[in-house]
CSV table of C-alpha atoms in Angstrom, one decimal:
chain,number,residue,atom,x,y,z
O,1,LEU,CA,-8.8,24.4,-15.7
O,2,LEU,CA,-10.2,24.7,-12.2
O,3,ILE,CA,-12.3,27.8,-11.6
O,4,VAL,CA,-14.0,28.9,-8.3
O,5,ASN,CA,-16.2,32.0,-8.4
O,6,ASP,CA,-15.0,32.8,-11.9
O,7,VAL,CA,-11.4,32.8,-10.8
O,8,PRO,CA,-8.8,30.2,-12.1
O,9,VAL,CA,-7.4,28.4,-9.1
O,10,GLY,CA,-5.6,25.4,-10.7
O,11,ILE,CA,-5.5,22.7,-13.2
O,12,VAL,CA,-6.2,19.0,-13.3
O,13,GLY,CA,-5.6,16.7,-16.2
O,14,PHE,CA,-6.3,13.0,-16.2
O,15,LEU,CA,-7.3,10.3,-18.6
O,16,TYR,CA,-8.9,6.9,-18.7
O,17,ASN,CA,-6.8,4.2,-20.2
O,18,ARG,CA,-9.4,1.9,-21.7
O,19,LYS,CA,-6.9,-0.8,-22.7
O,20,LYS,CA,-5.7,-1.2,-19.1
O,21,ASN,CA,-8.8,0.1,-17.2
O,22,VAL,CA,-6.7,2.5,-15.3
O,23,GLY,CA,-7.0,6.3,-14.6
O,24,LEU,CA,-3.8,8.3,-15.1
O,25,LEU,CA,-3.3,11.6,-13.3
O,26,MET,CA,-1.3,13.7,-15.8
O,27,ASP,CA,-1.3,17.2,-14.4
O,28,PHE,CA,-2.5,18.6,-11.0
O,29,ALA,CA,-1.6,22.0,-9.6
O,30,ILE,CA,-3.5,24.3,-7.2
O,31,TYR,CA,-2.5,27.9,-6.9
O,32,PRO,CA,-1.1,28.5,-3.4
O,33,ASP,CA,-3.9,31.0,-2.4
O,34,ALA,CA,-6.5,28.3,-3.3
O,35,ARG,CA,-4.9,25.6,-1.2
O,36,ARG,CA,-6.8,27.0,1.9
O,37,LEU,CA,-10.1,26.2,0.2
O,38,ARG,CA,-12.2,23.4,1.7
O,39,GLY,CA,-15.0,21.1,0.5
O,40,VAL,CA,-18.4,21.0,2.2
O,41,ASP,CA,-17.1,18.3,4.5
O,42,GLU,CA,-14.0,20.4,5.3
O,43,SER,CA,-11.7,18.2,3.1
O,44,PRO,CA,-8.8,20.0,1.5
O,45,PHE,CA,-9.7,21.4,-2.0
O,46,SER,CA,-7.1,19.2,-3.7
O,47,LYS,CA,-8.6,16.1,-2.2
O,48,VAL,CA,-12.1,17.2,-3.3
O,49,ILE,CA,-10.7,17.7,-6.9
O,50,LEU,CA,-9.1,14.2,-6.8
O,51,GLY,CA,-12.4,12.8,-5.8
O,52,LEU,CA,-14.2,14.5,-8.6
O,53,ALA,CA,-11.6,13.2,-11.1
O,54,MET,CA,-12.1,9.7,-9.8
O,55,ASP,CA,-15.9,10.1,-10.1
O,56,GLN,CA,-15.4,11.0,-13.8
O,57,LEU,CA,-13.1,8.0,-14.3
O,58,VAL,CA,-15.8,5.7,-12.9
O,59,GLU,CA,-18.2,7.2,-15.5
O,60,ASP,CA,-15.6,6.7,-18.2
O,61,ALA,CA,-15.1,3.1,-17.2
O,62,ARG,CA,-18.8,2.4,-17.3
O,63,LEU,CA,-19.0,3.7,-20.9
O,64,GLU,CA,-16.5,0.8,-21.6
O,65,ALA,CA,-18.6,-1.8,-19.8
O,66,GLN,CA,-16.3,-1.7,-16.7
O,67,ILE,CA,-17.6,-1.2,-13.2
O,68,ALA,CA,-14.8,1.2,-12.3
O,69,PRO,CA,-11.1,1.7,-13.1
O,70,ILE,CA,-8.6,-0.3,-11.1
O,71,CYS,CA,-7.2,2.9,-9.7
O,72,LEU,CA,-6.0,6.4,-10.3
O,73,ALA,CA,-2.3,6.2,-10.9
O,74,ALA,CA,0.2,9.1,-10.7
O,75,GLU,CA,3.9,9.8,-11.1
O,76,VAL,CA,5.1,12.1,-8.2
O,77,GLU,CA,8.4,13.9,-8.3
O,78,TYR,CA,8.4,16.1,-5.1
O,79,PRO,CA,8.7,14.7,-1.6
O,80,ARG,CA,6.2,17.3,-0.2
O,81,LEU,CA,3.6,16.4,-2.8
O,82,LEU,CA,4.2,12.6,-2.2
O,83,LYS,CA,3.6,13.2,1.5
O,84,LYS,CA,0.3,15.0,0.8
O,85,TYR,CA,-0.8,12.3,-1.6
O,86,ILE,CA,-0.1,9.6,1.0
O,87,GLU,CA,-2.3,11.6,3.4
O,88,TYR,CA,-5.0,11.3,0.7
O,89,GLY,CA,-4.6,7.5,0.4
O,90,TYR,CA,-1.9,7.3,-2.3
O,91,VAL,CA,0.0,4.0,-2.3
O,92,LYS,CA,3.6,4.3,-3.5
O,93,PHE,CA,4.7,1.3,-5.5
O,94,PRO,CA,8.0,-0.5,-4.4
O,95,VAL,CA,9.9,0.1,-7.6
O,96,GLU,CA,12.7,2.5,-8.7
O,97,TYR,CA,10.9,4.4,-11.4
O,98,PHE,CA,12.1,7.0,-14.0
O,99,GLU,CA,9.8,9.2,-16.0
O,100,PRO,CA,10.7,9.2,-19.7
O,101,PRO,CA,11.6,12.7,-21.0
O,102,SER,CA,8.9,13.0,-23.6
O,103,THR,CA,6.0,11.4,-25.3
O,104,PRO,CA,5.8,10.8,-29.1
O,105,GLU,CA,2.9,13.4,-29.3
O,106,LEU,CA,5.0,16.1,-27.6
O,107,GLU,CA,7.9,15.3,-29.9
O,108,LYS,CA,5.7,15.9,-33.0
O,109,VAL,CA,4.7,19.4,-31.9
O,110,GLY,CA,7.9,20.4,-30.2
O,111,ASP,CA,10.3,22.7,-31.9
O,112,LYS,CA,13.2,21.4,-30.0
O,113,ILE,CA,12.8,17.7,-30.8
O,114,GLN,CA,16.4,16.7,-30.4
O,115,GLU,CA,16.6,18.3,-27.0
O,116,LEU,CA,13.6,16.3,-25.9
O,117,LYS,CA,15.1,13.1,-27.3
O,118,ASN,CA,18.4,13.8,-25.5
O,119,ALA,CA,16.8,14.7,-22.1
O,120,GLU,CA,17.4,12.6,-19.1
O,121,PHE,CA,14.9,10.1,-17.6
O,122,GLY,CA,13.8,11.7,-14.3
O,123,LYS,CA,13.6,9.8,-11.1
O,124,MET,CA,10.1,9.7,-9.9
O,125,ASN,CA,7.8,7.9,-7.5
O,126,ILE,CA,4.9,6.0,-8.9
O,127,GLY,CA,1.8,4.7,-7.2
O,128,ALA,CA,-2.0,5.0,-7.1
O,129,PHE,CA,-5.1,6.0,-5.3
O,130,GLN,CA,-7.9,3.6,-4.6
O,131,ILE,CA,-11.2,4.5,-6.4
O,132,PRO,CA,-13.7,5.1,-3.6
O,133,GLY,CA,-16.2,2.3,-3.3
O,134,HIS,CA,-14.2,0.1,-5.6
O,135,PRO,CA,-11.2,-1.2,-3.6
O,136,ASN,CA,-8.4,-3.1,-5.1
O,137,ASP,CA,-5.2,-4.5,-3.5
O,138,LEU,CA,-2.7,-1.9,-4.8
O,139,SER,CA,0.2,-4.1,-3.5
O,140,ASP,CA,-0.8,-6.8,-6.0
O,141,THR,CA,2.0,-7.2,-8.5
O,142,ASN,CA,-0.4,-7.6,-11.4
O,143,ILE,CA,-2.0,-4.2,-10.6
O,144,ILE,CA,1.4,-2.6,-10.3
O,145,LYS,CA,2.4,-4.1,-13.6
O,146,ILE,CA,-0.8,-2.8,-15.3
O,147,VAL,CA,-0.1,0.7,-14.0
O,148,LEU,CA,3.6,0.6,-15.0
O,149,LEU,CA,2.6,-0.5,-18.5
O,150,ALA,CA,-0.2,2.0,-18.8
O,151,PHE,CA,2.3,4.8,-18.3
O,152,LEU,CA,5.4,3.4,-20.0
O,153,GLU,CA,4.0,1.4,-22.9
O,154,ASP,CA,0.7,3.2,-23.6
O,155,HIS,CA,1.4,6.8,-22.6
O,156,TYR,CA,5.1,7.2,-23.3
O,157,GLN,CA,4.9,4.5,-26.0
O,158,LEU,CA,8.1,2.7,-25.0
O,159,PRO,CA,8.6,-0.7,-26.6
O,160,LEU,CA,8.2,-3.7,-24.3
O,161,ASP,CA,11.9,-4.5,-24.6
O,162,HIS,CA,12.9,-1.0,-23.5
O,163,TRP,CA,15.5,-1.0,-20.6
O,164,LEU,CA,13.1,0.8,-18.2
O,165,ILE,CA,10.2,-1.6,-18.8
O,166,ARG,CA,12.4,-4.6,-18.4
O,167,LYS,CA,13.9,-3.1,-15.2
O,168,VAL,CA,10.6,-2.2,-13.4
O,169,ILE,CA,8.9,-5.5,-14.4
O,170,GLN,CA,11.9,-7.4,-13.1
O,171,GLU,CA,11.8,-5.5,-9.8
O,172,ILE,CA,8.1,-6.2,-9.1
O,173,SER,CA,8.6,-9.9,-10.1
O,174,ALA,CA,11.5,-10.4,-7.7
């Protein structure tokens, strides 16, 4: 929960994938009234929050004897948000990507498990932000593969022979 002057203004959720050394942006939303807020350097509030998330991910990586995570990866559905992320340095990967409808953890606690299992895979954009001070070539197919597997194999727990994993790996290998 993001709070400014004791007032909730948004939410950010991210995690560090130790196995792949990648940050995953899971949730990020800023209330419309808070979008006018600026950092001390006049940066947009959302860009400041992304920077703070990346700082924390660097600390998480260091606890695992890494210098920094490879990147902060994110699935992006909405074109307007994609445009804003690109302004902040997001690199969209050249792959047709679909977000699985659920995670095994969500299915365990959900009361409508069958609906979740029957839900459609949603078309999304996928890409990543550079970690400031720790550049990597985000067009490198090995990095793209690591990010795809961090989401699909580790987060969504799809088997490696799942049609979506086979599809995206084939696209980046072509």
